[in-house]
GROMACS .gro file of C-alpha atoms in nm:
model
  283
    1MET     CA    1   1.442   1.795   0.827
    2ASP     CA    2   1.402   2.115   0.627
    3ALA     CA    3   1.125   2.320   0.783
    4LYS     CA    4   0.992   2.388   0.434
    5SER     CA    5   0.957   2.019   0.355
    6PRO     CA    6   0.599   1.920   0.254
    7TYR     CA    7   0.636   1.603   0.459
    8THR     CA    8   0.639   1.760   0.807
    9ARG     CA    9   0.343   1.681   1.030
   10ARG     CA   10   0.268   2.052   1.049
   11ASN     CA   11   0.200   2.060   0.677
   12PHE     CA   12   0.027   1.723   0.654
   13ILE     CA   13  -0.336   1.831   0.621
   14LYS     CA   14  -0.248   2.127   0.401
   15THR     CA   15  -0.039   1.909   0.169
   16ALA     CA   16  -0.309   1.642   0.157
   17ALA     CA   17  -0.567   1.901   0.064
   18VAL     CA   18  -0.386   2.016  -0.248
   19ALA     CA   19  -0.608   1.884  -0.525
   20THR     CA   20  -0.443   1.759  -0.840
   21ALA     CA   21  -0.713   1.915  -1.057
   22ALA     CA   22  -0.510   1.896  -1.374
   23ILE     CA   23  -0.532   1.516  -1.381
   24GLY     CA   24  -0.757   1.399  -1.662
   25VAL     CA   25  -0.932   1.080  -1.759
   26PRO     CA   26  -0.754   0.768  -1.888
   27THR     CA   27  -0.648   0.757  -2.250
   28ILE     CA   28  -0.895   0.543  -2.445
   29VAL     CA   29  -0.830   0.366  -2.775
   30PRO     CA   30  -1.080   0.160  -2.978
   31SER     CA   31  -1.103  -0.200  -2.851
   32SER     CA   32  -1.094  -0.322  -3.212
   33VAL     CA   33  -0.728  -0.226  -3.226
   34PHE     CA   34  -0.616  -0.478  -2.966
   35GLY     CA   35  -0.916  -0.706  -2.910
   36LYS     CA   36  -0.997  -0.817  -2.555
   37SER     CA   37  -0.647  -0.722  -2.439
   38ALA     CA   38  -0.699  -0.360  -2.539
   39PRO     CA   39  -0.571  -0.104  -2.286
   40SER     CA   40  -0.919   0.050  -2.298
   41ASN     CA   41  -1.061  -0.275  -2.157
   42LYS     CA   42  -0.828  -0.272  -1.857
   43ILE     CA   43  -0.823  -0.103  -1.519
   44ASN     CA   44  -0.482   0.064  -1.523
   45ILE     CA   45  -0.325   0.037  -1.178
   46GLY     CA   46  -0.038   0.220  -1.013
   47GLN     CA   47   0.141   0.046  -0.726
   48ILE     CA   48   0.256   0.280  -0.447
   49GLY     CA   49   0.517   0.108  -0.234
   50CYS     CA   50   0.696  -0.199  -0.364
   51GLY     CA   51   0.825  -0.390  -0.065
   52ARG     CA   52   0.731  -0.714   0.108
   53ILE     CA   53   0.352  -0.671   0.115
   54ALA     CA   54   0.334  -0.544  -0.242
   55THR     CA   55   0.547  -0.819  -0.397
   56GLY     CA   56   0.425  -1.099  -0.169
   57HIS     CA   57   0.054  -1.015  -0.158
   58ASP     CA   58  -0.090  -0.721  -0.343
   59LEU     CA   59   0.077  -0.746  -0.683
   60VAL     CA   60   0.059  -1.125  -0.711
   61GLU     CA   61  -0.309  -1.124  -0.611
   62THR     CA   62  -0.384  -0.853  -0.868
   63PHE     CA   63  -0.210  -1.051  -1.143
   64ARG     CA   64  -0.493  -1.308  -1.122
   65TYR     CA   65  -0.746  -1.067  -1.269
   66ASP     CA   66  -0.735  -1.015  -1.643
   67GLN     CA   67  -0.923  -0.686  -1.621
   68ALA     CA   68  -0.644  -0.538  -1.408
   69ARG     CA   69  -0.324  -0.405  -1.562
   70ILE     CA   70  -0.031  -0.290  -1.347
   71MET     CA   71   0.130  -0.005  -1.539
   72ALA     CA   72   0.328   0.205  -1.288
   73ILE     CA   73   0.520   0.175  -0.961
   74ALA     CA   74   0.631   0.434  -0.706
   75ASP     CA   75   0.875   0.385  -0.419
   76VAL     CA   76   1.126   0.591  -0.218
   77ASP     CA   77   1.393   0.323  -0.274
   78ARG     CA   78   1.539   0.290  -0.625
   79ASN     CA   79   1.637  -0.072  -0.565
   80ARG     CA   80   1.277  -0.162  -0.494
   81LEU     CA   81   1.162   0.033  -0.797
   82GLN     CA   82   1.386  -0.172  -1.022
   83SER     CA   83   1.302  -0.506  -0.861
   84GLY     CA   84   0.930  -0.425  -0.881
   85LYS     CA   85   0.962  -0.331  -1.245
   86ARG     CA   86   1.137  -0.660  -1.321
   87LEU     CA   87   0.873  -0.858  -1.130
   88VAL     CA   88   0.576  -0.703  -1.310
   89GLU     CA   89   0.729  -0.697  -1.658
   90GLY     CA   90   0.850  -1.056  -1.618
   91TRP     CA   91   0.505  -1.175  -1.518
   92TYR     CA   92   0.335  -1.005  -1.813
   93ASP     CA   93   0.600  -1.125  -2.058
   94LYS     CA   94   0.542  -1.483  -1.943
   95LYS     CA   95   0.163  -1.451  -1.950
   96MET     CA   96   0.157  -1.292  -2.295
   97ALA     CA   97   0.433  -1.521  -2.430
   98THR     CA   98   0.621  -1.223  -2.564
   99SER     CA   99   0.909  -1.007  -2.452
  100LYS     CA  100   0.862  -0.641  -2.368
  101TYR     CA  101   0.482  -0.665  -2.351
  102ILE     CA  102   0.476  -0.363  -2.122
  103ASP     CA  103   0.720  -0.096  -2.008
  104ILE     CA  104   0.635  -0.030  -1.644
  105LYS     CA  105   0.672   0.335  -1.554
  106ILE     CA  106   0.861   0.397  -1.230
  107TYR     CA  107   0.848   0.700  -1.002
  108ASP     CA  108   1.052   0.792  -0.695
  109ASP     CA  109   0.768   1.022  -0.586
  110TYR     CA  110   0.412   0.891  -0.580
  111HIS     CA  111   0.276   1.238  -0.662
  112ALA     CA  112   0.411   1.193  -1.015
  113LEU     CA  113   0.232   0.858  -1.041
  114LEU     CA  114  -0.095   1.023  -0.934
  115ALA     CA  115  -0.040   1.287  -1.202
  116ASN     CA  116  -0.033   1.016  -1.472
  117LYS     CA  117  -0.370   1.056  -1.643
  118ASP     CA  118  -0.365   0.692  -1.761
  119VAL     CA  119  -0.374   0.552  -1.405
  120ASP     CA  120  -0.730   0.457  -1.305
  121ALA     CA  121  -0.663   0.314  -0.960
  122VAL     CA  122  -0.385   0.272  -0.704
  123ILE     CA  123  -0.275   0.003  -0.464
  124ILE     CA  124  -0.111   0.156  -0.156
  125SER     CA  125   0.126  -0.086   0.019
  126THR     CA  126   0.334   0.153   0.228
  127PRO     CA  127   0.431   0.173   0.597
  128ASP     CA  128   0.142   0.263   0.829
  129HIS     CA  129   0.231   0.631   0.859
  130TRP     CA  130   0.215   0.661   0.479
  131HIS     CA  131  -0.140   0.525   0.439
  132ALA     CA  132  -0.374   0.820   0.485
  133GLN     CA  133  -0.193   1.092   0.292
  134PRO     CA  134  -0.149   0.912  -0.043
  135ALA     CA  135  -0.504   0.778  -0.011
  136ILE     CA  136  -0.636   1.132   0.037
  137GLU     CA  137  -0.439   1.261  -0.260
  138ALA     CA  138  -0.543   0.964  -0.474
  139ALA     CA  139  -0.908   1.040  -0.395
  140PHE     CA  140  -0.860   1.406  -0.492
  141ALA     CA  141  -0.697   1.284  -0.814
  142GLY     CA  142  -1.000   1.069  -0.896
  143LYS     CA  143  -0.815   0.739  -0.854
  144HIS     CA  144  -0.990   0.437  -0.707
  145ILE     CA  145  -0.805   0.300  -0.404
  146TYR     CA  146  -0.701  -0.030  -0.250
  147LEU     CA  147  -0.525   0.048   0.079
  148GLN     CA  148  -0.336  -0.190   0.300
  149LYS     CA  149  -0.439  -0.206   0.664
  150PRO     CA  150  -0.450  -0.015   0.892
  151THR     CA  151  -0.631   0.286   0.748
  152SER     CA  152  -0.409   0.544   0.917
  153LEU     CA  153  -0.156   0.623   1.187
  154THR     CA  154  -0.393   0.856   1.376
  155ILE     CA  155  -0.768   0.903   1.412
  156GLU     CA  156  -0.738   1.253   1.265
  157GLU     CA  157  -0.573   1.119   0.950
  158GLY     CA  158  -0.832   0.844   0.918
  159ARG     CA  159  -1.118   1.093   0.944
  160ALA     CA  160  -0.960   1.318   0.679
  161MET     CA  161  -0.915   1.019   0.449
  162ALA     CA  162  -1.274   0.898   0.492
  163ASP     CA  163  -1.404   1.248   0.420
  164ALA     CA  164  -1.190   1.279   0.106
  165VAL     CA  165  -1.306   0.943  -0.029
  166THR     CA  166  -1.671   1.026   0.039
  167LYS     CA  167  -1.644   1.369  -0.121
  168SER     CA  168  -1.463   1.242  -0.432
  169GLY     CA  169  -1.691   0.943  -0.489
  170VAL     CA  170  -1.408   0.704  -0.574
  171THR     CA  171  -1.421   0.335  -0.484
  172PHE     CA  172  -1.221   0.247  -0.172
  173GLN     CA  173  -1.131  -0.091  -0.025
  174LEU     CA  174  -0.923  -0.160   0.284
  175GLY     CA  175  -0.704  -0.464   0.241
  176SER     CA  176  -0.725  -0.762   0.472
  177GLN     CA  177  -0.561  -1.088   0.368
  178GLN     CA  178  -0.797  -1.285   0.592
  179ARG     CA  179  -1.125  -1.113   0.513
  180GLY     CA  180  -1.106  -0.970   0.162
  181ASN     CA  181  -1.216  -1.138  -0.159
  182LYS     CA  182  -1.059  -1.467  -0.042
  183PRO     CA  183  -1.136  -1.507   0.332
  184TRP     CA  184  -0.941  -1.778   0.511
  185PRO     CA  185  -1.173  -2.080   0.545
  186GLN     CA  186  -1.142  -2.116   0.924
  187PHE     CA  187  -1.248  -1.756   0.980
  188LYS     CA  188  -1.532  -1.781   0.730
  189LYS     CA  189  -1.660  -2.093   0.904
  190ALA     CA  190  -1.633  -1.929   1.247
  191CYS     CA  191  -1.837  -1.629   1.127
  192GLU     CA  192  -2.103  -1.857   0.980
  193LEU     CA  193  -2.131  -2.056   1.304
  194VAL     CA  194  -2.174  -1.739   1.510
  195ARG     CA  195  -2.419  -1.571   1.274
  196ASN     CA  196  -2.635  -1.882   1.256
  197GLY     CA  197  -2.647  -1.920   1.634
  198ARG     CA  198  -2.467  -2.254   1.630
  199ILE     CA  199  -2.254  -2.170   1.934
  200GLY     CA  200  -2.535  -2.004   2.130
  201LYS     CA  201  -2.534  -1.642   2.243
  202LEU     CA  202  -2.199  -1.470   2.187
  203HIS     CA  203  -2.097  -1.275   2.497
  204THR     CA  204  -1.715  -1.263   2.501
  205VAL     CA  205  -1.446  -1.245   2.234
  206HIS     CA  206  -1.079  -1.318   2.300
  207VAL     CA  207  -0.817  -1.209   2.046
  208GLY     CA  208  -0.455  -1.321   2.068
  209LEU     CA  209  -0.171  -1.177   1.866
  210PRO     CA  210   0.198  -1.262   1.827
  211ALA     CA  211   0.462  -1.002   1.906
  212ASP     CA  212   0.723  -0.858   1.675
  213ILE     CA  213   1.070  -0.911   1.819
  214VAL     CA  214   1.222  -0.576   1.910
  215GLY     CA  215   1.587  -0.486   1.882
  216GLY     CA  216   1.823  -0.433   1.592
  217ASN     CA  217   2.119  -0.208   1.529
  218THR     CA  218   2.046   0.139   1.668
  219ALA     CA  219   2.376   0.298   1.563
  220GLU     CA  220   2.341   0.594   1.325
  221MET     CA  221   2.429   0.506   0.966
  222PRO     CA  222   2.478   0.710   0.649
  223ILE     CA  223   2.163   0.734   0.437
  224PRO     CA  224   2.197   0.523   0.120
  225GLU     CA  225   2.198   0.727  -0.201
  226ARG     CA  226   1.923   0.508  -0.344
  227LEU     CA  227   1.682   0.601  -0.061
  228ASN     CA  228   1.479   0.919  -0.016
  229TYR     CA  229   1.488   0.904   0.363
  230ASN     CA  230   1.317   1.239   0.419
  231MET     CA  231   1.016   1.115   0.229
  232LEU     CA  232   1.026   0.780   0.409
  233LEU     CA  233   0.993   0.966   0.740
  234GLY     CA  234   0.702   1.164   0.598
  235SER     CA  235   0.492   1.341   0.861
  236THR     CA  236   0.673   1.180   1.155
  237PRO     CA  237   0.950   1.350   1.358
  238TRP     CA  238   1.306   1.345   1.227
  239ILE     CA  239   1.522   1.059   1.353
  240TYR     CA  240   1.859   0.948   1.220
  241TYR     CA  241   1.878   0.660   0.973
  242THR     CA  242   1.959   0.301   1.058
  243GLN     CA  243   1.907   0.011   0.824
  244ASP     CA  244   1.714  -0.183   1.084
  245ARG     CA  245   1.476   0.109   1.138
  246ALA     CA  246   1.387   0.130   0.769
  247HIS     CA  247   1.421  -0.198   0.583
  248SER     CA  248   1.677  -0.451   0.471
  249PRO     CA  249   1.823  -0.362   0.130
  250THR     CA  250   1.909  -0.726   0.062
  251ASP     CA  251   1.590  -0.901   0.172
  252ILE     CA  252   1.270  -0.750   0.038
  253GLY     CA  253   1.070  -1.031   0.195
  254SER     CA  254   1.163  -0.955   0.556
  255ARG     CA  255   0.944  -0.763   0.798
  256GLY     CA  256   1.057  -0.403   0.796
  257GLY     CA  257   1.211  -0.251   1.107
  258TRP     CA  258   0.962   0.034   1.093
  259LEU     CA  259   0.695  -0.209   1.215
  260ARG     CA  260   0.859  -0.199   1.558
  261CYS     CA  261   0.897   0.181   1.580
  262GLU     CA  262   0.616   0.370   1.753
  263GLN     CA  263   0.647   0.676   1.532
  264PHE     CA  264   0.564   0.469   1.225
  265GLY     CA  265   0.285   0.249   1.357
  266ALA     CA  266   0.119   0.088   1.657
  267GLY     CA  267   0.261  -0.261   1.607
  268MET     CA  268   0.063  -0.582   1.595
  269ILE     CA  269  -0.257  -0.434   1.739
  270THR     CA  270  -0.314  -0.234   1.420
  271GLY     CA  271  -0.137  -0.486   1.197
  272TRP     CA  272  -0.271  -0.836   1.244
  273GLY     CA  273  -0.502  -0.700   1.513
  274CYS     CA  274  -0.683  -0.490   1.254
  275THR     CA  275  -0.768  -0.809   1.067
  276ILE     CA  276  -0.852  -1.033   1.362
  277LEU     CA  277  -1.063  -0.778   1.547
  278THR     CA  278  -1.273  -0.689   1.244
  279LEU     CA  279  -1.327  -1.057   1.174
  280ARG     CA  280  -1.465  -1.108   1.523
  281ILE     CA  281  -1.670  -0.790   1.522
  282GLY     CA  282  -1.804  -0.882   1.179
  283ALA     CA  283  -1.920  -1.213   1.324
   0.00000   0.00000   0.00000
């Protein structure tokens, strides 16, 4: 990787600390122009990362709320940008019973999305090592944040992110499919039983997690033209490209190979474990 690249670990904190001060407030138009569907009545959202979690969870869950309006997408893979654009535009066209209701803006660099003054909030659905930095920069940009679990790859990054959110005053929510706005009923019931003393005094908690199957093709492959691989690596050390290390270009719904690479995350303990452990601690 080029030593001058802003995505080296050496430059991580310095890059994250660059405030995007030129970003202004959302463009507002009178609600009388469009009625209750006026852009000024919506929370304009930018989606950062458009893979399996974004298309299978975060975007489809956001669609349910009329006050939310997806307006922009950023991803390092042009194929995913285009498929995400089709997904969002198709959903809005069907909902509004009209074609071309919205033209979703796409960015191959999330910094450009953060510089869009019309974006009020972001959903960050990226690999684990790309959680803290965009969240920090979104906070500096005055964007409210929904971040997929876990909060960060390292404790240092997590602390920097928490400090940035506190200092900026933006709203932050960490995503958990089992404990968010729609908790799974079995976990909700378990918490209620514990909190109401129905099982007696709680003294021990056991948490079990499945394991991701390791393996895959480790042979070096040419980097696809559609993919900004340097940016995908981000602050982690350089390692040659393989399809199985990054993601499948033909199956957006499969679990990415990065989930099983230590430089990108800590595996199931910070994936599903993040959800299960907080559920039990919350009880």
